[in-house]
Coordinates of C-alpha atoms in Angstrom, one line a residue:
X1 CA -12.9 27.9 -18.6
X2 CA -16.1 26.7 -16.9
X3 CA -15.8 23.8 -14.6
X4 CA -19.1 21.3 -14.2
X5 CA -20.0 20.4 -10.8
X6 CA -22.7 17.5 -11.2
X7 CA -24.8 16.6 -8.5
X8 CA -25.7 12.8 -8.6
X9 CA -28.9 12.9 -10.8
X10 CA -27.8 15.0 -13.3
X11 CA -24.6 13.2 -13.3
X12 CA -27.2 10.9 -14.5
X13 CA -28.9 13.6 -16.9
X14 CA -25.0 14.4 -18.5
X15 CA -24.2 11.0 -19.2
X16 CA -26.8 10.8 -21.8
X17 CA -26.3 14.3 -23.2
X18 CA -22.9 14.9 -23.1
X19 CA -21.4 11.2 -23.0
X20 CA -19.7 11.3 -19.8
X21 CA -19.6 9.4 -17.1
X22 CA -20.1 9.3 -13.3
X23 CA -17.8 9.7 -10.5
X24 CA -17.3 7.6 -7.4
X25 CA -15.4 8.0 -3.9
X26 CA -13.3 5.3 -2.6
X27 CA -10.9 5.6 0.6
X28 CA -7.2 5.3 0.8
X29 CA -4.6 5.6 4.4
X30 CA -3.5 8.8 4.6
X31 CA -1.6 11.0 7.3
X32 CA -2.7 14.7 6.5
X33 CA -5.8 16.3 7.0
X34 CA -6.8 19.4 5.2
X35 CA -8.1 22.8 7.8
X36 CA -11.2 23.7 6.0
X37 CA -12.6 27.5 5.8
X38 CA -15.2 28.9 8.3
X39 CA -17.7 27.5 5.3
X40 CA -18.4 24.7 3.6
X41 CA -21.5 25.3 1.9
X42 CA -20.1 27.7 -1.0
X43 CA -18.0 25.1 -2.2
X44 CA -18.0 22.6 -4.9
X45 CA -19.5 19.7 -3.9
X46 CA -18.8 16.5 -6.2
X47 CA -22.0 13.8 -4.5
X48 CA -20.5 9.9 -5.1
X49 CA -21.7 7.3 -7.2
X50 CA -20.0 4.5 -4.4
X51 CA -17.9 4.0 -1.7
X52 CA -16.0 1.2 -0.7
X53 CA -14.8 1.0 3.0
X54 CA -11.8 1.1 4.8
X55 CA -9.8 -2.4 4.2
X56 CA -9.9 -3.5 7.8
X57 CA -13.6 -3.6 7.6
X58 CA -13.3 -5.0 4.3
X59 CA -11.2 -8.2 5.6
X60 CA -13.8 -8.6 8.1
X61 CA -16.8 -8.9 6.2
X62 CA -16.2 -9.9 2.8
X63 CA -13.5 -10.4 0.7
X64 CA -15.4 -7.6 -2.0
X65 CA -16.0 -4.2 -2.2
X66 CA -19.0 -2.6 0.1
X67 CA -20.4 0.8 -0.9
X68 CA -22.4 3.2 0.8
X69 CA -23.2 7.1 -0.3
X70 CA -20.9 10.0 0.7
X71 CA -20.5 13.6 0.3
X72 CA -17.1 14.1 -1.4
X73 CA -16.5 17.1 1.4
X74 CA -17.8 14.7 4.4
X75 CA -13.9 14.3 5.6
X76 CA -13.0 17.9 5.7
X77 CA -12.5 19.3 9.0
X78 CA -13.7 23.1 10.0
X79 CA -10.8 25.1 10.8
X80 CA -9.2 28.6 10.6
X81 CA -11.6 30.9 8.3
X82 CA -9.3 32.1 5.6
X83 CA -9.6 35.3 3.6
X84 CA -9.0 33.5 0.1
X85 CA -11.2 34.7 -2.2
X86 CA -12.6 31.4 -3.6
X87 CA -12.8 29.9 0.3
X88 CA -10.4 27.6 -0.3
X89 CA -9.4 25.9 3.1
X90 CA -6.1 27.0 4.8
X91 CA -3.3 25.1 3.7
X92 CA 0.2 24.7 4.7
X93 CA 1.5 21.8 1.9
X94 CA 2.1 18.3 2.0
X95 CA 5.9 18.6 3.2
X96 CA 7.0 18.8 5.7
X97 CA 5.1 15.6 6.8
X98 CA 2.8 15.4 9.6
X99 CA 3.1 12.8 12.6
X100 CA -0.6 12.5 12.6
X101 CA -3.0 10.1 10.8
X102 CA -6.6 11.5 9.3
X103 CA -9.7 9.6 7.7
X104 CA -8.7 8.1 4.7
X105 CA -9.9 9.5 1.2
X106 CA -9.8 8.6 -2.7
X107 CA -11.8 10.1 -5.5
X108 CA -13.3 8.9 -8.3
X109 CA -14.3 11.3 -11.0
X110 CA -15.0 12.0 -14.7
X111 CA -13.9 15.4 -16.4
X112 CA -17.5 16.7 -17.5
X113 CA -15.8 19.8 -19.3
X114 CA -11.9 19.5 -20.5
X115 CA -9.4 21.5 -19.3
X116 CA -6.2 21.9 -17.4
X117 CA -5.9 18.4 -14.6
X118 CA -5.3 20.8 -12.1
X119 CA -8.4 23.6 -12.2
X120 CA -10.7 20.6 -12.8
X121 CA -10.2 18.7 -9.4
X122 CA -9.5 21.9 -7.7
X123 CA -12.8 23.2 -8.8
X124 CA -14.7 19.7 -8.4
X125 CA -13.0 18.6 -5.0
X126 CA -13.4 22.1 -3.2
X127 CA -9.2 21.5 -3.0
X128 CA -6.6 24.1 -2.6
X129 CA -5.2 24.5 -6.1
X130 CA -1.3 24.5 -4.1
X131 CA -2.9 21.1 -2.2
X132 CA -3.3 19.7 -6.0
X133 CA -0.4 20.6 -7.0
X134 CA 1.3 18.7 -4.3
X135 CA -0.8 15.6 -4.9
X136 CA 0.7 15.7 -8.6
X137 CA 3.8 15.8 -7.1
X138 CA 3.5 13.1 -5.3
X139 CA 2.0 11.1 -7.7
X140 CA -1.6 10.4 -6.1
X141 CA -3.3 11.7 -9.5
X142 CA -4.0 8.8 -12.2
X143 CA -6.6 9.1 -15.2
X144 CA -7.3 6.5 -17.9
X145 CA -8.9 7.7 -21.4
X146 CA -12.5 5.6 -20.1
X147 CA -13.5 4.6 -17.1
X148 CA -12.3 0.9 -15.0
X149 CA -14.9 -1.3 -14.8
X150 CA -17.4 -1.2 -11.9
X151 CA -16.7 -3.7 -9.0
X152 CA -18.7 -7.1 -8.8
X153 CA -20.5 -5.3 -6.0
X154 CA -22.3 -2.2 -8.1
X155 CA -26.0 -2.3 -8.6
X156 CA -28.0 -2.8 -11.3
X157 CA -28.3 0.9 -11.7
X158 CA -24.7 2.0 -11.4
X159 CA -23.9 -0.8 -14.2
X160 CA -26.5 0.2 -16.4
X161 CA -24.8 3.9 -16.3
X162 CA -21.6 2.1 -16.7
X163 CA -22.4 0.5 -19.9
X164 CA -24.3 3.7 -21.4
X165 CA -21.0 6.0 -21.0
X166 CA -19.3 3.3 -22.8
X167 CA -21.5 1.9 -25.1
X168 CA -19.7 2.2 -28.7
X169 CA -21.6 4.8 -30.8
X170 CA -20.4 6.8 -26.9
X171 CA -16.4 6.0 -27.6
X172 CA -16.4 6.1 -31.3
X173 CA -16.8 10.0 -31.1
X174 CA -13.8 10.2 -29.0
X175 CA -10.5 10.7 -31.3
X176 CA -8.1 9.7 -28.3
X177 CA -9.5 6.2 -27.9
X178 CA -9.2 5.6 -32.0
X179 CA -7.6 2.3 -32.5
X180 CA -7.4 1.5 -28.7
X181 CA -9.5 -1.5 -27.1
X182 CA -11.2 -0.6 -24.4
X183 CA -8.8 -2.6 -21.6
X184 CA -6.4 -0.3 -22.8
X185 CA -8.1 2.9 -22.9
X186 CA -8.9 2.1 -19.1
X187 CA -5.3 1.7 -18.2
X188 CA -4.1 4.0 -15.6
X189 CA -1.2 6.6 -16.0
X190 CA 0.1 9.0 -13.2
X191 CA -0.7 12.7 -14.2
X192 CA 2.9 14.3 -13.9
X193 CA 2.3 18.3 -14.9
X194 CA 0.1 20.6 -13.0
X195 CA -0.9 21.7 -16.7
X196 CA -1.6 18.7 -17.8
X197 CA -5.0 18.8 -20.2
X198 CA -7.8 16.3 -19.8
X199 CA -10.6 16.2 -22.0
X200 CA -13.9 15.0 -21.3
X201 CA -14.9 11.8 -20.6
X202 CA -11.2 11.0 -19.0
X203 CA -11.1 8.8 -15.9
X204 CA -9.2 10.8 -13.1
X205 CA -8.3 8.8 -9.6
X206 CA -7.5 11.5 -6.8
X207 CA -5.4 9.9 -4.0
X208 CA -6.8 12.9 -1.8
X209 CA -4.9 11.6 1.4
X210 CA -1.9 10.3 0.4
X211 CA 0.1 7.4 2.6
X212 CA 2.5 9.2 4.6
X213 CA 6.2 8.2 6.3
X214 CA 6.8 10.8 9.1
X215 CA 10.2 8.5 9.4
X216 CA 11.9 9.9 6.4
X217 CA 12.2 13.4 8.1
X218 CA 13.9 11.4 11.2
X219 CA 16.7 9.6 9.4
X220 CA 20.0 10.6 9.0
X221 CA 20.1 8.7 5.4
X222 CA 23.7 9.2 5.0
X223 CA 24.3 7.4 7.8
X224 CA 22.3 4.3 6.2
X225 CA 24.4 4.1 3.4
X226 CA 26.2 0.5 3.1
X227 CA 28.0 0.9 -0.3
X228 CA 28.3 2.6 -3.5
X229 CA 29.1 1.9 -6.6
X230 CA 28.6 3.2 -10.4
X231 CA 25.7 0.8 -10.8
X232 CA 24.1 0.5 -7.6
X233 CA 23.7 1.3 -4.2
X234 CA 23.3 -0.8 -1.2
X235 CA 21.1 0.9 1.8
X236 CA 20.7 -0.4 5.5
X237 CA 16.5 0.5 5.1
X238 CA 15.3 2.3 8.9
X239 CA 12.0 0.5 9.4
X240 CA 8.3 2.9 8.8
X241 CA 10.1 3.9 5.1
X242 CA 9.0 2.6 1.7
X243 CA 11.7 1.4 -0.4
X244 CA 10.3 3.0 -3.8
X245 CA 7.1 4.8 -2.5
X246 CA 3.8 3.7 -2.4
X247 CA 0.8 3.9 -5.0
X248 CA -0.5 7.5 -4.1
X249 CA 3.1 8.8 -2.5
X250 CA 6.7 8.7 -4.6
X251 CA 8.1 11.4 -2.9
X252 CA 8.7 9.8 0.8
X253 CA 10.6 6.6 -0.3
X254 CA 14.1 5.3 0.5
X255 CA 14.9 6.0 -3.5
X256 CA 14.4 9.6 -3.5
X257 CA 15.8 10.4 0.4
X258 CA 18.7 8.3 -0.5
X259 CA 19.5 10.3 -4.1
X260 CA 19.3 13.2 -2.3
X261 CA 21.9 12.4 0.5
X262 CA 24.1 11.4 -2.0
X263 CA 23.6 14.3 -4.0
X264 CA 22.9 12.1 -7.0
X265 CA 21.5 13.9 -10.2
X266 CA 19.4 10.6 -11.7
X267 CA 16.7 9.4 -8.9
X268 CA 18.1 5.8 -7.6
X269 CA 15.8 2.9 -9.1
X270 CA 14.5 0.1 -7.1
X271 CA 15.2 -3.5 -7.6
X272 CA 13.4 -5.1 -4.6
X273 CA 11.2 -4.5 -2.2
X274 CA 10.8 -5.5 2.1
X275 CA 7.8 -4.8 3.8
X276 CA 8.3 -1.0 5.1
X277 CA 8.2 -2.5 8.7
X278 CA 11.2 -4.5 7.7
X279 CA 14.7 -2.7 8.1
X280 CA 18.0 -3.9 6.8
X281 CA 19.6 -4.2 3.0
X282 CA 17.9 -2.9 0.0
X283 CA 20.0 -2.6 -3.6
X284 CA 18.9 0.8 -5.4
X285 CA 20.0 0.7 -8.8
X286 CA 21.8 3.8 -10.6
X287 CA 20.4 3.2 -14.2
X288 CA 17.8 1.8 -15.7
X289 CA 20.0 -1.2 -17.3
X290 CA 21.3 -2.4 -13.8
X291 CA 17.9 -2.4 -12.6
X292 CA 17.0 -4.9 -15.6
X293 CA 20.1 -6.9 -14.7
X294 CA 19.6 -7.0 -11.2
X295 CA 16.1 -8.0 -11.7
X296 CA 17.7 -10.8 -13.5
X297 CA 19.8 -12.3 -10.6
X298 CA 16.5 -12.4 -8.6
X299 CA 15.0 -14.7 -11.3
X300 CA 17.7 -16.8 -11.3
X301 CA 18.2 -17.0 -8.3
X302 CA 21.6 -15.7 -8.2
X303 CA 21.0 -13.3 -5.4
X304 CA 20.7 -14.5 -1.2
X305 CA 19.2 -12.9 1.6
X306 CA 19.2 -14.0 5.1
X307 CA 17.3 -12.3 7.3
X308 CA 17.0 -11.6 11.6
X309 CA 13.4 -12.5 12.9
X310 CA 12.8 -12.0 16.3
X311 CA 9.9 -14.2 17.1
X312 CA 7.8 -14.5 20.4
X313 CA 8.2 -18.1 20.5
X314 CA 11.3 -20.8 19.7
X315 CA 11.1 -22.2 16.2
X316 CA 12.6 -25.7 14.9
X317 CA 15.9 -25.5 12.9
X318 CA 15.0 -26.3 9.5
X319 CA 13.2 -26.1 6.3
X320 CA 9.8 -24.8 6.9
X321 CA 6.9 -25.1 4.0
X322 CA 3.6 -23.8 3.5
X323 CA 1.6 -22.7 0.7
X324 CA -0.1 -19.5 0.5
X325 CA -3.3 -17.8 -1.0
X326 CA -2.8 -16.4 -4.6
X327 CA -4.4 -13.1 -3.8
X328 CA -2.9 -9.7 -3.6
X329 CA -4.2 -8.8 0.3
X330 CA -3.1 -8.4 3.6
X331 CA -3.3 -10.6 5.7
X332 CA -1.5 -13.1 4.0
X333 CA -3.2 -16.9 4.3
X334 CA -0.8 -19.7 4.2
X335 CA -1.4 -23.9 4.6
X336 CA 0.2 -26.3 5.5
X337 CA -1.4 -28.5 3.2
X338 CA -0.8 -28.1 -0.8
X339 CA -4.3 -26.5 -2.5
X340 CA -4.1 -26.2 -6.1
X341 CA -2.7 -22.5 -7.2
X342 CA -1.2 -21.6 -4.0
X343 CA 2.0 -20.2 -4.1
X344 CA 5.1 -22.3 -2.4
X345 CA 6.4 -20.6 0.5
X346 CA 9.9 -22.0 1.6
X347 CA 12.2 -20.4 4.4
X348 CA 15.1 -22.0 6.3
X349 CA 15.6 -21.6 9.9
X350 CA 19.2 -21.5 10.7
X351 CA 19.7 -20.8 13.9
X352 CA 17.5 -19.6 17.2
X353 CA 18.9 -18.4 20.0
X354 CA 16.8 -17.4 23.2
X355 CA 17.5 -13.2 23.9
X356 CA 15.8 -11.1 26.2
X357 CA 12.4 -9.7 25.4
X358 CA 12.9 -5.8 24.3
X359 CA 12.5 -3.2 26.6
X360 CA 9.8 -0.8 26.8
X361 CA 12.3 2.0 26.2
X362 CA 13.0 0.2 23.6
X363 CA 9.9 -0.6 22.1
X364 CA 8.6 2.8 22.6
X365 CA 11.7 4.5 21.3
X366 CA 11.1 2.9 17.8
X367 CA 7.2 2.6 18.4
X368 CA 6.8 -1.3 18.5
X369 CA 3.4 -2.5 19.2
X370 CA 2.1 -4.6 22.2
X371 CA 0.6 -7.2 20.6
X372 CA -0.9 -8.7 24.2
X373 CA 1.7 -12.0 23.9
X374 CA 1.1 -13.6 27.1
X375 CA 4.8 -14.1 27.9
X376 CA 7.4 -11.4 27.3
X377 CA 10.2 -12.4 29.5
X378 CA 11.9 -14.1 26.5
X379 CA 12.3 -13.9 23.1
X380 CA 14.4 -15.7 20.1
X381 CA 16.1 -14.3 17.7
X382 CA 16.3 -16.5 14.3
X383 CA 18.8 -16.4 11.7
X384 CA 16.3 -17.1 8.4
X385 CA 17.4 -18.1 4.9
X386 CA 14.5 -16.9 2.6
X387 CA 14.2 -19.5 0.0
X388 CA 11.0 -18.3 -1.5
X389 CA 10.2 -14.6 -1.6
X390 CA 6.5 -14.0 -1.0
X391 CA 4.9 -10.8 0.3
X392 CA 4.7 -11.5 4.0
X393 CA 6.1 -14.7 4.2
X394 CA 8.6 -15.0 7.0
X395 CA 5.8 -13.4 9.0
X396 CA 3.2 -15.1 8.0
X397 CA 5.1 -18.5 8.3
X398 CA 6.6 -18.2 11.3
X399 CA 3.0 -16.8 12.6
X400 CA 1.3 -20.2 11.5
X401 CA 4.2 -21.7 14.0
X402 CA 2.7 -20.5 17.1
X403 CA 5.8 -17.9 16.6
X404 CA 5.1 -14.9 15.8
X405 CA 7.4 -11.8 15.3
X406 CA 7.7 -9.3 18.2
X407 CA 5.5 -6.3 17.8
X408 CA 4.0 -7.6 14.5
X409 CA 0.2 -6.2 15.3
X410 CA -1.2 -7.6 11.6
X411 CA -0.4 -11.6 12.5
X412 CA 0.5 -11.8 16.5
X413 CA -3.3 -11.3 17.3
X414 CA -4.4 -14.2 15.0
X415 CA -1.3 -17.0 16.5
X416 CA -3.3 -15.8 20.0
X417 CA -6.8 -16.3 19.2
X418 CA -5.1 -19.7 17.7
X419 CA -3.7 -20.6 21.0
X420 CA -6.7 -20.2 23.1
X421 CA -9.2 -21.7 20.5
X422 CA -7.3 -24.2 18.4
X423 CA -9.1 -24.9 14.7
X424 CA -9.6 -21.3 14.6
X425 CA -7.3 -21.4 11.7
X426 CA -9.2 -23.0 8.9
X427 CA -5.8 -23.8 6.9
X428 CA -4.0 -24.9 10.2
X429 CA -2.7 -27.7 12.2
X430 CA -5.7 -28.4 14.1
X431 CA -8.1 -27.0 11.5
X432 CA -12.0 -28.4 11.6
X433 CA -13.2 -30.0 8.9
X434 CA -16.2 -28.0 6.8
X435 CA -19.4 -29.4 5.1
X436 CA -19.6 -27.0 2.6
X437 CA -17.8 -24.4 0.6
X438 CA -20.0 -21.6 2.1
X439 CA -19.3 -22.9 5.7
X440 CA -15.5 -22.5 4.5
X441 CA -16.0 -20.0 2.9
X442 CA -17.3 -18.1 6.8
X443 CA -14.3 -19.9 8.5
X444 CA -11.8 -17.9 6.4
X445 CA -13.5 -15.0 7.0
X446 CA -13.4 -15.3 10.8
X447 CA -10.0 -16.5 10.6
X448 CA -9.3 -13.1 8.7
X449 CA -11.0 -11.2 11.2
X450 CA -8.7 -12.1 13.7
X451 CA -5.8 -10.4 12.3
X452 CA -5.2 -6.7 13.1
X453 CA -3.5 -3.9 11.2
X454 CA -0.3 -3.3 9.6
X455 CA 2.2 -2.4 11.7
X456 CA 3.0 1.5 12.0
X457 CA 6.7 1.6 12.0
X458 CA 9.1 -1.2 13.3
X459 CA 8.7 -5.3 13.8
X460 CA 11.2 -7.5 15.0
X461 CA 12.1 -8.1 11.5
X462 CA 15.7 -7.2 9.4
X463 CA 17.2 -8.0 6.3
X464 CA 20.4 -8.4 7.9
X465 CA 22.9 -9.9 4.3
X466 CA 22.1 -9.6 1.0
X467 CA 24.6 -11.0 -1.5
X468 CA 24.8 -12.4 -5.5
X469 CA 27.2 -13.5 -8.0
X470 CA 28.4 -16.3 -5.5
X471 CA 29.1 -14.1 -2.8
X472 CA 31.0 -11.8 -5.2
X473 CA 28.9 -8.9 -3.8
X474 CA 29.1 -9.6 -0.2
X475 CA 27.0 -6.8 2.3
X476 CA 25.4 -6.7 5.6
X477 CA 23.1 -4.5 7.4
X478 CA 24.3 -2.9 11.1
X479 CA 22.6 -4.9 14.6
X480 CA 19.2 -4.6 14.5
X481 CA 17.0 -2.5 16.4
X482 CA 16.4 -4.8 19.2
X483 CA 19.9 -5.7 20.3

């Protein structure tokens, strides 16, 4: 079956002849890096409609998307010539994982010419067909029936192709969209089968570089294991892992290492989630209808966690209350003062006891970040009772106090630059007044640039007891890390 490869303009030329659309490149964190053959030239190129940048720079500038024009290839690094045939690169799979990071990667495309999922990106991507394969299997492949909308930040020309490839008398000739609206013909679904036909027209995201945990391949996960029961499972979470998997990687998650080293037939389910810096108790459920009914203690709030936070700085015993920004990105803004749609954030500090700072054995052994804090001599360890659960929140909160957690690199370096210029914080204590809403507008993006990244493995940070049903179901999580 013939595969299309479109450069740009006839991209352009196809969606008005053929009623398909364009294709765009966006990039994603990944951890593997694909060897490339002594040649690049012979293969498929797929040229991009847009770009946006990594999210660091993103947080930085603006809180939109930012596009600029790249070769889908541009990432691939020269390698090993290979003797394949089609000059695929050299390629050893996804698994076992790698330790290393590479240039993060996403693709956007449109199938020009239906056929089987994996040929078409194979063909289009210049991928190894096994490389696909693998990418199926970790679930980085989605395709919708049309294409998402274009961000606020396309040009006039990339939404004027928009609208042509989904102008009506366009979708009416397509059967599979009959009856559909067109926000639910531009839902996304993972692509689960190699084999998996796509006709033309379809939407297909490629998570090219997956998010990788290098941890899971560390962990004796039997050892982790707090309880089991016929309905659930309780796990002591090592810190770097992702309790269910991420968008663009299933395979390397608590849920399926943990199934495995209980030789479970049905995949464990998850019920709640801690950031996968966090360690300590996670409930897996065994079937789908204790994962509904677990979900249901959480609502009602039948189900406690206290937590171990080892912050840089002493924090007040007490109820602590902020409010924080209703949108879905890191870093997380909080106030102390209430603005309208902000989400209450509400934590209780138990107990805090001065400990000695960790040491750098210790910190390297389970790579924890220097974050720079001024004074390392001490630290406190607080016993937290999560009243709220926001994404975040103990960190952020206890961040906003001048207190950050030890070896938290995404919100230590903003409590410094807060300490040695206060009113940097725009939503804090000693916050500056603004004129206008674009002058505000400028602070919180400067406040936002002085964050850093998300930690790469471990923060001072563990779900330490998890119980419900009045303390009915009763666990805790083994000392943490740092003790």
């Amino acid at each position: 079956m013939a595969i299309c490869v479109a450069s740009f303009a006839s991209i352009m030329l196809n969606i008005r002849a053929s009623n398909c659309r364009t294709l765009a490149t966006t990039p994603v964190s990944l951890v593997r890096t694909l060897a490339s053959s002594h040649s690049l030239k012979n293969q498929p190129k797929c040229h991009t409609f847009w770009r946006f940048r990594n999210r660091k720079s993103l947080q930085r500038k603006r809180s939109t998307f930012a596009f600029e024009p790249l070769s889908a290839v541009s990432d691939v690094v020269p390698s090993i010539p290979t003797s394949s045939p089609t000059c695929y690169p050299e390629y050893h799979r996804l698994l076992p994982c790698p330790s290393e990071n590479g240039p993060p990667r996403v693709e956007h495309l449109v199938v020009l010419v239906g056929g089987p999922v994996l040929e078409y990106i194979s063909k289009t991507l210049g991928l190894p067909p096994m490389y696909v394969a693998d990418l199926i299997h970790f679930g980085a492949v989605y395709y919708a029936l049309v294409c998402p909308d274009p961000p606020p930040t396309a040009t006039t020309e990339e939404f004027r192709i928009y609208k042509e490839a989904t102008a009506p008398a366009v979708l009416r000739k397509r059967s599979s969209i009959r009856g559909k609206t067109i926000r639910e013909a531009q839902k996304t679904y993972r692509i689960t089968h190699v084999n998996e036909f796509v006709e033309a027209g379809t939407y297909l995201r490629v998570h090219v570089h997956p998010k990788r945990f290098p941890r899971c391949y560390e962990i004796d996960w039997r050892s982790r294991i707090i309880a089991v029961s016929e309905s659930y499972v309780v796990l002591d979470k090592p810190a770097g892992t992702s309790v269910g998997g991420t968008t663009d990687n299933i395979e390397e998650s608590c849920a399926t290492f943990a199934t495995r080293a209980l030789g479970f037939a049905e995949p464990l389910k998850t019920t709640h989630q801690i950031d996968n810096c966090t360690e300590g108790c996670v409930v897996l459920a065994r079937t789908k209808e204790y994962c509904s009914v677990f979900h249901g203690k959480i609502r009602e709030k039948k189900v406690n966690k206290l937590y171990l936070a080892l912050a840089a700085a002493p924090v007040p015993v007490g109820i602590i209350t902020h409010y924080m920004r209703p949108i879905n990105m890191a870093p997380r803004l909080i106030s102390e003062d209430f603005s309208k749609g902000w989400h209450l954030c509400q934590l209780e500090v138990l107990d805090c006891k001065k400990v000695a700072w960790p040491d750098s054995v210790t910190e390297e052994k389970y790579c924890v970040e220097d974050c720079v804090w001024p004074l390392k001599e001490f630290a406190y360890e607080c016993k937290i009772n999560l009243l709220t659960g926001r994404t975040h929140q103990i960190r952020a909160q206890l961040a906003a106090c001048g207190a950050p957690i030890v070896g938290d690199s995404m919100y230590m370096p903003a409590a410094i630059a807060e300490m040695i210029s206060p009113g940097l914080n725009p939503f804090g204590k000693y916050k500056k007044q603004c004129t206008s809403e674009y002058d505000k507008a400028m602070a919180m993006q400067d406040w936002i640039s002085h964050h850093g990244k998300e930690p790469s493995v471990a923060i001072g940070l563990q779900a330490c007891q998890i119980s419900w049903d009045d303390g009915e179901h009763f666990y805790e999580a083994r000392s943490p890390w740092w003790r």
